[in-house]
Every structure is written in structure tokens, then in C-alpha cells.
């Protein structure tokens, strides 16, 4: 027998018809997709390049714990194709500025939402007033960071800005979960917190930022309702061991018939901070002083005593 007959290689070119498996013999024409599983079919649409003042949504780029508590409100935009567009500055402050940011998917613009973006100042800007008295009782994860903050070095100021942002984020999430009237916290990314934009509709039907309590002149009935709302909110806070620490008519928004408490980075632990009682008493004094100036007969000592009854 010739060795040629024992060759493992075919002596003639192989035709596609020599294969017995249909998957290898026939390629489905491009216009015949009836057998394709719907799970593997998607509609591809391209997006335009971003313009100045825009960025891709950061919703999916942050850790899950850096997103708002469940269940998410229906207005929160989670699309991977959403774009954040800067709309301008809403408020400036010593420690942070608040901007308006629209988050919307260009292919579903009707589902877009405008949010408030609170951005804490960078290292070259001023640090927090009376920061040490607010942060007493708090601890940082790394001792190196804590030493840098105490030395007030450049790195320490960077760490402090991040810590204050994290503190406010934690306060917003905690108080929202307690059912308290605070803006819904959408997400935190570094020193930026995206949160619900608290609005009212004016007489012309236009959407406007809700005014501060200090700017409004409510009727006697609404004034009394406002004070009751605040008393209930403060009672819930002390029952859960926290004090606002800087409460006044300037960090409360009047959204129609309801009040919304804002500016929470300095939230104080009622037990862990030796200054907590003093802060709570000052909160009561500030609030009652404003309500008295509007004609409501309230007493800060009576309010403080009522809150203490809830705390212990």
C-alpha cells in the first residue's frame, strides 16, 4: 500500500457541502433575522458630541452607596445616555456653592430633571467656621487624614472639604429615611452632592426656587402650621440622636405650605458631642426669635424643654 493513501490530509479541496452541520454550511442572510432571540437585538442610536458646560451623567460611575436611598423617586434619571448640563449658579456661600444642573437623555428629553448641585470649596478657599466644635466626637477612617485636618495643611483642607460633603450626604440620607422634610439626596461624587431642587410655581405658572423662610410673610394660620412642622421635625431628630446645629430661617425653605430643611453638613451627635445641647438651645432660640418677629407667641425655653422630653 502506498504511503500516499495513509496521508491525514485530504487530497482534494473541501467544499462547504462536505460539512454535515447546518451551522457551518449555511450563513443566515442579513435580511432574515426571524430566528434571532429578541434578547440579543437592540436599537442602536448615536449621540452627538458634548458641548461646553456638559458632561455625561455620573450616576453609573459612582459606587452604589453613593446613590440615593431606595425606592428612588420616579423623577430620578438613571439612563446611561443621560447628559448633565450646567444651568447656572443658584447660591454662593463661604464653604460651598449651589448650581442648577439638568440631567436628561437627549433621546428622552421629556424625562429630564433639574437638580441642585452643592459643590464644596477646594483647598485654596476658606475652611469651615467653628469646624472643631461641630466635628467633636466624629472620627476619620485614616489617622493621617485626621492629623492633616488638625494641622490645616493644603492636604488637610482637601480632606476637610470631602469630609463635610460626606457628612452632609450622610445626614440627608439618614433624615430622608426618617421621613423628615429634607431634599432627596440623588448622589455624591467627591465634593459634589446632587439633590432634589425644591421649587414653587409662581403666579405666572413659572417654576422658581422655593424662597427661604426668612423671605416669606405667611398668614397667621400658615405661620402656626410652619412652627408645628418644625417642632415635629426637631423632635424626630432628637429622638434619633441628632441636632441640626445651625438652624435658622435662612436654611429652611418655604415650599408652599410645607417647610424643607437644608444645609446639614454640621449635623451634631446629641450624645457624642459635648456642644450638642448648646447647639440645640441655639437652634430653638433662632427659630422662636424669627416666629415671634412674625407675630407668633412662642418661647425658646418651652421648645427646648419639649425637645428634651423627646430625647430622653
PDB file of C-alpha atoms in Angstrom:
ATOM      1  CA  UNK A   1       0.000   0.000   0.000  1.00  0.00           C
ATOM      2  CA  UNK A   2       1.302   3.454  -0.865  1.00  0.00           C
ATOM      3  CA  UNK A   3       2.069   5.809   1.940  1.00  0.00           C
ATOM      4  CA  UNK A   4       0.076   8.407  -0.018  1.00  0.00           C
ATOM      5  CA  UNK A   5      -3.119   6.582   0.862  1.00  0.00           C
ATOM      6  CA  UNK A   6      -2.306   6.973   4.557  1.00  0.00           C
ATOM      7  CA  UNK A   7      -1.934  10.757   4.433  1.00  0.00           C
ATOM      8  CA  UNK A   8      -4.060  12.509   7.090  1.00  0.00           C
ATOM      9  CA  UNK A   9      -4.671  15.461   4.766  1.00  0.00           C
ATOM     10  CA  UNK A  10      -7.404  15.484   2.090  1.00  0.00           C
ATOM     11  CA  UNK A  11      -6.251  15.109  -1.477  1.00  0.00           C
ATOM     12  CA  UNK A  12      -8.901  17.474  -2.841  1.00  0.00           C
ATOM     13  CA  UNK A  13     -10.207  20.907  -1.725  1.00  0.00           C
ATOM     14  CA  UNK A  14     -13.022  20.681   0.790  1.00  0.00           C
ATOM     15  CA  UNK A  15     -16.351  22.070  -0.319  1.00  0.00           C
ATOM     16  CA  UNK A  16     -18.762  23.687   2.203  1.00  0.00           C
ATOM     17  CA  UNK A  17     -21.219  20.974   1.243  1.00  0.00           C
ATOM     18  CA  UNK A  18     -18.866  18.376   2.732  1.00  0.00           C
ATOM     19  CA  UNK A  19     -19.777  19.636   6.246  1.00  0.00           C
ATOM     20  CA  UNK A  20     -22.683  17.849   7.832  1.00  0.00           C
ATOM     21  CA  UNK A  21     -23.537  20.542  10.455  1.00  0.00           C
ATOM     22  CA  UNK A  22     -26.027  23.102   9.196  1.00  0.00           C
ATOM     23  CA  UNK A  23     -24.493  25.848  11.344  1.00  0.00           C
ATOM     24  CA  UNK A  24     -21.281  25.634   9.335  1.00  0.00           C
ATOM     25  CA  UNK A  25     -22.807  25.068   5.915  1.00  0.00           C
ATOM     26  CA  UNK A  26     -25.261  27.990   5.781  1.00  0.00           C
ATOM     27  CA  UNK A  27     -25.000  31.627   6.813  1.00  0.00           C
ATOM     28  CA  UNK A  28     -28.290  33.353   7.531  1.00  0.00           C
ATOM     29  CA  UNK A  29     -28.918  36.187   5.072  1.00  0.00           C
ATOM     30  CA  UNK A  30     -28.802  39.643   6.635  1.00  0.00           C
ATOM     31  CA  UNK A  31     -32.452  40.277   5.868  1.00  0.00           C
ATOM     32  CA  UNK A  32     -33.584  37.055   7.526  1.00  0.00           C
ATOM     33  CA  UNK A  33     -33.436  37.638  11.303  1.00  0.00           C
ATOM     34  CA  UNK A  34     -36.620  35.881  12.284  1.00  0.00           C
ATOM     35  CA  UNK A  35     -34.769  33.229  14.298  1.00  0.00           C
ATOM     36  CA  UNK A  36     -32.730  35.713  16.364  1.00  0.00           C
ATOM     37  CA  UNK A  37     -33.527  35.779  20.081  1.00  0.00           C
ATOM     38  CA  UNK A  38     -35.056  39.163  20.983  1.00  0.00           C
ATOM     39  CA  UNK A  39     -32.749  39.391  23.989  1.00  0.00           C
ATOM     40  CA  UNK A  40     -29.829  39.896  21.602  1.00  0.00           C
ATOM     41  CA  UNK A  41     -31.495  42.576  19.488  1.00  0.00           C
ATOM     42  CA  UNK A  42     -31.140  46.258  20.362  1.00  0.00           C
ATOM     43  CA  UNK A  43     -31.751  49.585  18.716  1.00  0.00           C
ATOM     44  CA  UNK A  44     -28.501  51.454  18.221  1.00  0.00           C
ATOM     45  CA  UNK A  45     -28.678  55.238  18.053  1.00  0.00           C
ATOM     46  CA  UNK A  46     -25.705  57.572  18.258  1.00  0.00           C
ATOM     47  CA  UNK A  47     -25.352  60.661  20.462  1.00  0.00           C
ATOM     48  CA  UNK A  48     -23.909  63.998  19.451  1.00  0.00           C
ATOM     49  CA  UNK A  49     -20.674  65.290  20.957  1.00  0.00           C
ATOM     50  CA  UNK A  50     -20.984  67.150  24.244  1.00  0.00           C
ATOM     51  CA  UNK A  51     -20.933  70.934  24.329  1.00  0.00           C
ATOM     52  CA  UNK A  52     -19.241  73.251  26.807  1.00  0.00           C
ATOM     53  CA  UNK A  53     -20.863  73.021  30.221  1.00  0.00           C
ATOM     54  CA  UNK A  54     -21.966  69.434  29.664  1.00  0.00           C
ATOM     55  CA  UNK A  55     -20.779  66.058  30.891  1.00  0.00           C
ATOM     56  CA  UNK A  56     -22.021  62.509  30.730  1.00  0.00           C
ATOM     57  CA  UNK A  57     -24.205  61.550  33.679  1.00  0.00           C
ATOM     58  CA  UNK A  58     -22.143  60.380  36.638  1.00  0.00           C
ATOM     59  CA  UNK A  59     -24.954  58.201  38.023  1.00  0.00           C
ATOM     60  CA  UNK A  60     -23.374  54.896  36.994  1.00  0.00           C
ATOM     61  CA  UNK A  61     -19.794  55.988  37.688  1.00  0.00           C
ATOM     62  CA  UNK A  62     -20.267  56.302  41.463  1.00  0.00           C
ATOM     63  CA  UNK A  63     -20.482  53.467  43.952  1.00  0.00           C
ATOM     64  CA  UNK A  64     -23.989  52.156  44.759  1.00  0.00           C
ATOM     65  CA  UNK A  65     -23.728  53.508  48.319  1.00  0.00           C
ATOM     66  CA  UNK A  66     -23.111  56.958  46.820  1.00  0.00           C
ATOM     67  CA  UNK A  67     -26.583  56.926  45.226  1.00  0.00           C
ATOM     68  CA  UNK A  68     -29.825  57.938  46.896  1.00  0.00           C
ATOM     69  CA  UNK A  69     -31.854  55.627  49.113  1.00  0.00           C
ATOM     70  CA  UNK A  70     -34.387  53.196  47.700  1.00  0.00           C
ATOM     71  CA  UNK A  71     -37.022  53.415  46.489  1.00  0.00           C
ATOM     72  CA  UNK A  72     -35.867  56.031  44.005  1.00  0.00           C
ATOM     73  CA  UNK A  73     -38.377  58.787  43.253  1.00  0.00           C
ATOM     74  CA  UNK A  74     -39.826  58.497  39.753  1.00  0.00           C
ATOM     75  CA  UNK A  75     -38.095  61.692  38.624  1.00  0.00           C
ATOM     76  CA  UNK A  76     -34.538  60.403  39.178  1.00  0.00           C
ATOM     77  CA  UNK A  77     -32.809  59.883  35.803  1.00  0.00           C
ATOM     78  CA  UNK A  78     -30.649  56.734  35.681  1.00  0.00           C
ATOM     79  CA  UNK A  79     -30.127  56.406  31.914  1.00  0.00           C
ATOM     80  CA  UNK A  80     -26.532  55.669  30.905  1.00  0.00           C
ATOM     81  CA  UNK A  81     -27.001  58.015  27.944  1.00  0.00           C
ATOM     82  CA  UNK A  82     -28.086  60.980  30.088  1.00  0.00           C
ATOM     83  CA  UNK A  83     -26.155  64.241  29.937  1.00  0.00           C
ATOM     84  CA  UNK A  84     -25.640  66.742  32.769  1.00  0.00           C
ATOM     85  CA  UNK A  85     -25.939  70.358  31.606  1.00  0.00           C
ATOM     86  CA  UNK A  86     -24.900  73.322  33.741  1.00  0.00           C
ATOM     87  CA  UNK A  87     -27.696  75.882  34.047  1.00  0.00           C
ATOM     88  CA  UNK A  88     -26.011  78.410  36.331  1.00  0.00           C
ATOM     89  CA  UNK A  89     -25.280  79.288  39.946  1.00  0.00           C
ATOM     90  CA  UNK A  90     -28.203  79.151  42.355  1.00  0.00           C
ATOM     91  CA  UNK A  91     -26.435  80.250  45.543  1.00  0.00           C
ATOM     92  CA  UNK A  92     -22.919  81.058  46.715  1.00  0.00           C
ATOM     93  CA  UNK A  93     -21.625  80.533  50.214  1.00  0.00           C
ATOM     94  CA  UNK A  94     -18.479  80.568  52.331  1.00  0.00           C
ATOM     95  CA  UNK A  95     -17.968  76.821  52.204  1.00  0.00           C
ATOM     96  CA  UNK A  96     -19.925  75.674  49.147  1.00  0.00           C
ATOM     97  CA  UNK A  97     -21.743  76.900  46.051  1.00  0.00           C
ATOM     98  CA  UNK A  98     -25.027  75.528  44.755  1.00  0.00           C
ATOM     99  CA  UNK A  99     -25.561  75.186  40.998  1.00  0.00           C
ATOM    100  CA  UNK A 100     -28.504  74.041  38.914  1.00  0.00           C
ATOM    101  CA  UNK A 101     -27.836  71.004  36.733  1.00  0.00           C
ATOM    102  CA  UNK A 102     -30.211  69.418  34.247  1.00  0.00           C
ATOM    103  CA  UNK A 103     -29.866  65.657  33.762  1.00  0.00           C
ATOM    104  CA  UNK A 104     -31.624  64.332  30.677  1.00  0.00           C
ATOM    105  CA  UNK A 105     -31.239  61.724  27.968  1.00  0.00           C
ATOM    106  CA  UNK A 106     -31.299  63.502  24.565  1.00  0.00           C
ATOM    107  CA  UNK A 107     -33.400  60.627  23.222  1.00  0.00           C
ATOM    108  CA  UNK A 108     -35.935  61.054  26.033  1.00  0.00           C
ATOM    109  CA  UNK A 109     -35.712  64.738  26.918  1.00  0.00           C
ATOM    110  CA  UNK A 110     -39.218  64.800  28.413  1.00  0.00           C
ATOM    111  CA  UNK A 111     -37.990  62.630  31.286  1.00  0.00           C
ATOM    112  CA  UNK A 112     -35.215  65.062  32.242  1.00  0.00           C
ATOM    113  CA  UNK A 113     -34.907  66.701  35.653  1.00  0.00           C
ATOM    114  CA  UNK A 114     -33.243  69.793  37.097  1.00  0.00           C
ATOM    115  CA  UNK A 115     -31.309  69.190  40.326  1.00  0.00           C
ATOM    116  CA  UNK A 116     -29.356  71.270  42.805  1.00  0.00           C
ATOM    117  CA  UNK A 117     -25.625  70.518  42.778  1.00  0.00           C
ATOM    118  CA  UNK A 118     -23.897  71.536  46.009  1.00  0.00           C
ATOM    119  CA  UNK A 119     -20.135  71.752  45.494  1.00  0.00           C
ATOM    120  CA  UNK A 120     -17.838  72.252  48.452  1.00  0.00           C
ATOM    121  CA  UNK A 121     -14.961  74.643  48.034  1.00  0.00           C
ATOM    122  CA  UNK A 122     -11.477  73.413  47.148  1.00  0.00           C
ATOM    123  CA  UNK A 123      -8.373  73.703  49.304  1.00  0.00           C
ATOM    124  CA  UNK A 124      -7.483  77.301  48.475  1.00  0.00           C
ATOM    125  CA  UNK A 125     -10.801  78.595  49.793  1.00  0.00           C
ATOM    126  CA  UNK A 126     -11.877  79.317  53.322  1.00  0.00           C
ATOM    127  CA  UNK A 127     -12.476  76.439  55.715  1.00  0.00           C
ATOM    128  CA  UNK A 128     -15.493  75.975  57.933  1.00  0.00           C
ATOM    129  CA  UNK A 129     -16.311  78.412  60.687  1.00  0.00           C
ATOM    130  CA  UNK A 130     -16.165  76.841  64.171  1.00  0.00           C
ATOM    131  CA  UNK A 131     -15.474  73.478  62.493  1.00  0.00           C
ATOM    132  CA  UNK A 132     -13.856  71.931  65.578  1.00  0.00           C
ATOM    133  CA  UNK A 133     -16.946  72.398  67.764  1.00  0.00           C
ATOM    134  CA  UNK A 134     -19.145  70.687  65.168  1.00  0.00           C
ATOM    135  CA  UNK A 135     -16.810  67.771  64.476  1.00  0.00           C
ATOM    136  CA  UNK A 136     -16.181  66.866  68.116  1.00  0.00           C
ATOM    137  CA  UNK A 137     -16.968  63.208  68.573  1.00  0.00           C
ATOM    138  CA  UNK A 138     -16.506  62.364  64.897  1.00  0.00           C
ATOM    139  CA  UNK A 139     -13.705  60.072  63.774  1.00  0.00           C
ATOM    140  CA  UNK A 140     -11.984  59.639  60.421  1.00  0.00           C
ATOM    141  CA  UNK A 141     -11.094  56.315  58.872  1.00  0.00           C
ATOM    142  CA  UNK A 142      -7.419  57.227  58.497  1.00  0.00           C
ATOM    143  CA  UNK A 143      -5.381  58.853  61.257  1.00  0.00           C
ATOM    144  CA  UNK A 144      -3.191  60.504  58.597  1.00  0.00           C
ATOM    145  CA  UNK A 145      -6.208  62.421  57.326  1.00  0.00           C
ATOM    146  CA  UNK A 146      -7.206  63.456  60.839  1.00  0.00           C
ATOM    147  CA  UNK A 147      -3.715  64.802  61.585  1.00  0.00           C
ATOM    148  CA  UNK A 148      -3.654  66.728  58.309  1.00  0.00           C
ATOM    149  CA  UNK A 149      -7.012  68.366  59.077  1.00  0.00           C
ATOM    150  CA  UNK A 150      -5.806  69.428  62.532  1.00  0.00           C
ATOM    151  CA  UNK A 151      -2.628  70.949  61.035  1.00  0.00           C
ATOM    152  CA  UNK A 152      -4.785  72.784  58.431  1.00  0.00           C
ATOM    153  CA  UNK A 153      -2.334  71.874  55.685  1.00  0.00           C
ATOM    154  CA  UNK A 154      -3.281  72.048  51.994  1.00  0.00           C
ATOM    155  CA  UNK A 155      -3.961  68.323  52.000  1.00  0.00           C
ATOM    156  CA  UNK A 156      -5.878  68.723  55.254  1.00  0.00           C
ATOM    157  CA  UNK A 157      -8.169  71.331  53.704  1.00  0.00           C
ATOM    158  CA  UNK A 158      -8.827  68.982  50.786  1.00  0.00           C
ATOM    159  CA  UNK A 159      -9.682  66.196  53.207  1.00  0.00           C
ATOM    160  CA  UNK A 160     -11.916  68.542  55.222  1.00  0.00           C
ATOM    161  CA  UNK A 161     -13.912  69.565  52.141  1.00  0.00           C
ATOM    162  CA  UNK A 162     -14.540  65.913  51.351  1.00  0.00           C
ATOM    163  CA  UNK A 163     -15.441  65.121  54.961  1.00  0.00           C
ATOM    164  CA  UNK A 164     -18.004  67.932  55.104  1.00  0.00           C
ATOM    165  CA  UNK A 165     -19.563  66.734  51.854  1.00  0.00           C
ATOM    166  CA  UNK A 166     -19.724  63.179  53.198  1.00  0.00           C
ATOM    167  CA  UNK A 167     -21.203  64.480  56.457  1.00  0.00           C
ATOM    168  CA  UNK A 168     -23.995  66.323  54.661  1.00  0.00           C
ATOM    169  CA  UNK A 169     -24.643  63.370  52.383  1.00  0.00           C
ATOM    170  CA  UNK A 170     -24.959  61.048  55.359  1.00  0.00           C
ATOM    171  CA  UNK A 171     -27.279  63.495  57.117  1.00  0.00           C
ATOM    172  CA  UNK A 172     -29.531  63.849  54.062  1.00  0.00           C
ATOM    173  CA  UNK A 173     -29.799  60.083  53.610  1.00  0.00           C
ATOM    174  CA  UNK A 174     -30.438  59.489  57.302  1.00  0.00           C
ATOM    175  CA  UNK A 175     -33.069  62.203  57.668  1.00  0.00           C
ATOM    176  CA  UNK A 176     -34.780  61.255  54.389  1.00  0.00           C
ATOM    177  CA  UNK A 177     -35.072  57.668  55.608  1.00  0.00           C
ATOM    178  CA  UNK A 178     -36.641  59.007  58.811  1.00  0.00           C
ATOM    179  CA  UNK A 179     -39.295  60.749  56.734  1.00  0.00           C
ATOM    180  CA  UNK A 180     -38.078  64.246  57.585  1.00  0.00           C
ATOM    181  CA  UNK A 181     -38.568  67.220  55.234  1.00  0.00           C
ATOM    182  CA  UNK A 182     -35.176  67.407  53.509  1.00  0.00           C
ATOM    183  CA  UNK A 183     -34.284  67.404  49.787  1.00  0.00           C
ATOM    184  CA  UNK A 184     -33.970  63.924  48.313  1.00  0.00           C
ATOM    185  CA  UNK A 185     -30.226  63.110  48.014  1.00  0.00           C
ATOM    186  CA  UNK A 186     -29.603  61.841  44.470  1.00  0.00           C
ATOM    187  CA  UNK A 187     -25.877  61.064  44.635  1.00  0.00           C
ATOM    188  CA  UNK A 188     -22.492  62.158  45.947  1.00  0.00           C
ATOM    189  CA  UNK A 189     -19.347  62.293  43.811  1.00  0.00           C
ATOM    190  CA  UNK A 190     -16.269  63.615  45.603  1.00  0.00           C
ATOM    191  CA  UNK A 191     -17.196  67.036  46.972  1.00  0.00           C
ATOM    192  CA  UNK A 192     -20.361  67.375  44.868  1.00  0.00           C
ATOM    193  CA  UNK A 193     -23.810  66.410  46.147  1.00  0.00           C
ATOM    194  CA  UNK A 194     -26.706  66.240  43.683  1.00  0.00           C
ATOM    195  CA  UNK A 195     -30.054  66.649  45.392  1.00  0.00           C
ATOM    196  CA  UNK A 196     -33.680  67.496  44.771  1.00  0.00           C
ATOM    197  CA  UNK A 197     -34.308  71.071  43.638  1.00  0.00           C
ATOM    198  CA  UNK A 198     -37.026  72.444  45.929  1.00  0.00           C
ATOM    199  CA  UNK A 199     -39.350  74.641  43.875  1.00  0.00           C
ATOM    200  CA  UNK A 200     -42.617  76.557  43.840  1.00  0.00           C
ATOM    201  CA  UNK A 201     -44.827  77.687  40.970  1.00  0.00           C
ATOM    202  CA  UNK A 202     -45.277  81.464  40.870  1.00  0.00           C
ATOM    203  CA  UNK A 203     -48.366  83.419  39.867  1.00  0.00           C
ATOM    204  CA  UNK A 204     -47.346  83.283  36.190  1.00  0.00           C
ATOM    205  CA  UNK A 205     -47.032  79.497  36.262  1.00  0.00           C
ATOM    206  CA  UNK A 206     -43.230  79.548  36.130  1.00  0.00           C
ATOM    207  CA  UNK A 207     -41.125  77.205  38.256  1.00  0.00           C
ATOM    208  CA  UNK A 208     -38.937  79.045  40.751  1.00  0.00           C
ATOM    209  CA  UNK A 209     -36.613  78.085  43.570  1.00  0.00           C
ATOM    210  CA  UNK A 210     -38.502  77.949  46.852  1.00  0.00           C
ATOM    211  CA  UNK A 211     -37.708  81.024  48.973  1.00  0.00           C
ATOM    212  CA  UNK A 212     -36.040  80.876  52.345  1.00  0.00           C
ATOM    213  CA  UNK A 213     -38.339  81.068  55.329  1.00  0.00           C
ATOM    214  CA  UNK A 214     -36.770  84.438  56.189  1.00  0.00           C
ATOM    215  CA  UNK A 215     -38.087  85.859  52.899  1.00  0.00           C
ATOM    216  CA  UNK A 216     -41.763  84.981  53.266  1.00  0.00           C
ATOM    217  CA  UNK A 217     -44.656  86.668  55.066  1.00  0.00           C
ATOM    218  CA  UNK A 218     -47.072  83.818  55.832  1.00  0.00           C
ATOM    219  CA  UNK A 219     -50.601  84.282  57.152  1.00  0.00           C
ATOM    220  CA  UNK A 220     -51.138  83.684  60.895  1.00  0.00           C
ATOM    221  CA  UNK A 221     -52.630  80.260  60.144  1.00  0.00           C
ATOM    222  CA  UNK A 222     -49.737  79.212  57.908  1.00  0.00           C
ATOM    223  CA  UNK A 223     -47.222  80.631  60.388  1.00  0.00           C
ATOM    224  CA  UNK A 224     -48.631  78.406  63.134  1.00  0.00           C
ATOM    225  CA  UNK A 225     -48.574  75.406  60.773  1.00  0.00           C
ATOM    226  CA  UNK A 226     -44.945  76.120  59.914  1.00  0.00           C
ATOM    227  CA  UNK A 227     -43.966  76.174  63.587  1.00  0.00           C
ATOM    228  CA  UNK A 228     -45.754  72.889  64.203  1.00  0.00           C
ATOM    229  CA  UNK A 229     -43.923  71.300  61.264  1.00  0.00           C
ATOM    230  CA  UNK A 230     -40.560  72.441  62.605  1.00  0.00           C
ATOM    231  CA  UNK A 231     -41.347  71.258  66.116  1.00  0.00           C
ATOM    232  CA  UNK A 232     -42.251  67.806  64.807  1.00  0.00           C
ATOM    233  CA  UNK A 233     -39.086  67.659  62.672  1.00  0.00           C
ATOM    234  CA  UNK A 234     -36.819  68.712  65.551  1.00  0.00           C
ATOM    235  CA  UNK A 235     -38.489  66.194  67.860  1.00  0.00           C
ATOM    236  CA  UNK A 236     -37.869  63.374  65.378  1.00  0.00           C
ATOM    237  CA  UNK A 237     -34.247  64.446  65.041  1.00  0.00           C
ATOM    238  CA  UNK A 238     -33.533  64.445  68.788  1.00  0.00           C
ATOM    239  CA  UNK A 239     -35.372  61.145  69.184  1.00  0.00           C
ATOM    240  CA  UNK A 240     -32.802  59.752  66.757  1.00  0.00           C
ATOM    241  CA  UNK A 241     -29.865  61.441  68.473  1.00  0.00           C
ATOM    242  CA  UNK A 242     -29.068  64.286  66.099  1.00  0.00           C
ATOM    243  CA  UNK A 243     -29.161  68.092  66.196  1.00  0.00           C
ATOM    244  CA  UNK A 244     -29.127  70.371  63.155  1.00  0.00           C
ATOM    245  CA  UNK A 245     -26.582  72.660  64.793  1.00  0.00           C
ATOM    246  CA  UNK A 246     -27.114  75.747  62.644  1.00  0.00           C
ATOM    247  CA  UNK A 247     -30.859  76.025  62.198  1.00  0.00           C
ATOM    248  CA  UNK A 248     -32.386  79.385  61.358  1.00  0.00           C
ATOM    249  CA  UNK A 249     -34.921  80.939  58.997  1.00  0.00           C
ATOM    250  CA  UNK A 250     -32.117  81.194  56.418  1.00  0.00           C
ATOM    251  CA  UNK A 251     -31.593  77.459  55.944  1.00  0.00           C
ATOM    252  CA  UNK A 252     -35.238  76.458  55.799  1.00  0.00           C
ATOM    253  CA  UNK A 253     -37.134  76.661  52.505  1.00  0.00           C
ATOM    254  CA  UNK A 254     -40.815  77.547  52.313  1.00  0.00           C
ATOM    255  CA  UNK A 255     -42.238  75.368  49.536  1.00  0.00           C
ATOM    256  CA  UNK A 256     -45.848  76.453  49.602  1.00  0.00           C
ATOM    257  CA  UNK A 257     -47.479  75.029  52.706  1.00  0.00           C
ATOM    258  CA  UNK A 258     -44.536  72.831  53.681  1.00  0.00           C
ATOM    259  CA  UNK A 259     -41.067  73.585  55.009  1.00  0.00           C
ATOM    260  CA  UNK A 260     -37.872  71.890  53.854  1.00  0.00           C
ATOM    261  CA  UNK A 261     -34.715  71.887  55.988  1.00  0.00           C
ATOM    262  CA  UNK A 262     -31.415  72.383  54.133  1.00  0.00           C
ATOM    263  CA  UNK A 263     -27.691  72.908  54.866  1.00  0.00           C
ATOM    264  CA  UNK A 264     -26.842  69.900  57.010  1.00  0.00           C
ATOM    265  CA  UNK A 265     -23.045  69.431  56.912  1.00  0.00           C
ATOM    266  CA  UNK A 266     -22.638  70.432  60.567  1.00  0.00           C
ATOM    267  CA  UNK A 267     -25.206  67.959  61.920  1.00  0.00           C
ATOM    268  CA  UNK A 268     -24.248  67.097  65.501  1.00  0.00           C
ATOM    269  CA  UNK A 269     -24.485  63.888  67.501  1.00  0.00           C
ATOM    270  CA  UNK A 270     -26.648  64.599  70.542  1.00  0.00           C
ATOM    271  CA  UNK A 271     -24.678  62.233  72.779  1.00  0.00           C
ATOM    272  CA  UNK A 272     -21.188  62.172  71.261  1.00  0.00           C
ATOM    273  CA  UNK A 273     -20.697  65.940  71.012  1.00  0.00           C
ATOM    274  CA  UNK A 274     -20.303  67.901  74.253  1.00  0.00           C
ATOM    275  CA  UNK A 275     -21.580  71.039  72.489  1.00  0.00           C
ATOM    276  CA  UNK A 276     -24.804  69.386  71.286  1.00  0.00           C
ATOM    277  CA  UNK A 277     -27.079  70.812  73.969  1.00  0.00           C
ATOM    278  CA  UNK A 278     -25.762  74.299  73.354  1.00  0.00           C
ATOM    279  CA  UNK A 279     -26.349  73.924  69.617  1.00  0.00           C
ATOM    280  CA  UNK A 280     -29.878  72.661  70.191  1.00  0.00           C
ATOM    281  CA  UNK A 281     -30.662  75.549  72.508  1.00  0.00           C
ATOM    282  CA  UNK A 282     -29.308  77.989  69.933  1.00  0.00           C
ATOM    283  CA  UNK A 283     -31.462  76.369  67.226  1.00  0.00           C
ATOM    284  CA  UNK A 284     -34.519  76.860  69.437  1.00  0.00           C
ATOM    285  CA  UNK A 285     -33.585  80.482  70.113  1.00  0.00           C
ATOM    286  CA  UNK A 286     -33.065  81.279  66.415  1.00  0.00           C
ATOM    287  CA  UNK A 287     -36.313  79.664  65.344  1.00  0.00           C
ATOM    288  CA  UNK A 288     -38.504  81.096  68.090  1.00  0.00           C
ATOM    289  CA  UNK A 289     -36.999  84.552  67.625  1.00  0.00           C
ATOM    290  CA  UNK A 290     -37.987  84.574  63.955  1.00  0.00           C
ATOM    291  CA  UNK A 291     -41.523  83.299  64.601  1.00  0.00           C
ATOM    292  CA  UNK A 292     -42.027  85.889  67.333  1.00  0.00           C
ATOM    293  CA  UNK A 293     -40.931  88.607  64.907  1.00  0.00           C
ATOM    294  CA  UNK A 294     -43.761  87.466  62.613  1.00  0.00           C
ATOM    295  CA  UNK A 295     -46.348  87.640  65.404  1.00  0.00           C
ATOM    296  CA  UNK A 296     -46.471  84.064  66.756  1.00  0.00           C
ATOM    297  CA  UNK A 297     -46.250  83.798  70.538  1.00  0.00           C
ATOM    298  CA  UNK A 298     -43.637  81.071  71.100  1.00  0.00           C
ATOM    299  CA  UNK A 299     -40.923  80.559  73.699  1.00  0.00           C
ATOM    300  CA  UNK A 300     -37.488  79.014  73.051  1.00  0.00           C
ATOM    301  CA  UNK A 301     -37.229  77.637  76.598  1.00  0.00           C
ATOM    302  CA  UNK A 302     -40.549  75.828  76.269  1.00  0.00           C
ATOM    303  CA  UNK A 303     -39.483  74.422  72.894  1.00  0.00           C
ATOM    304  CA  UNK A 304     -36.133  73.266  74.285  1.00  0.00           C
ATOM    305  CA  UNK A 305     -37.873  71.580  77.227  1.00  0.00           C
ATOM    306  CA  UNK A 306     -40.294  69.808  74.885  1.00  0.00           C
ATOM    307  CA  UNK A 307     -37.430  68.536  72.743  1.00  0.00           C
ATOM    308  CA  UNK A 308     -35.554  67.301  75.805  1.00  0.00           C
ATOM    309  CA  UNK A 309     -38.646  65.298  76.762  1.00  0.00           C
ATOM    310  CA  UNK A 310     -38.416  63.590  73.356  1.00  0.00           C
ATOM    311  CA  UNK A 311     -34.677  62.997  73.635  1.00  0.00           C
ATOM    312  CA  UNK A 312     -34.604  61.187  76.994  1.00  0.00           C
TER     313      UNK A 312
END
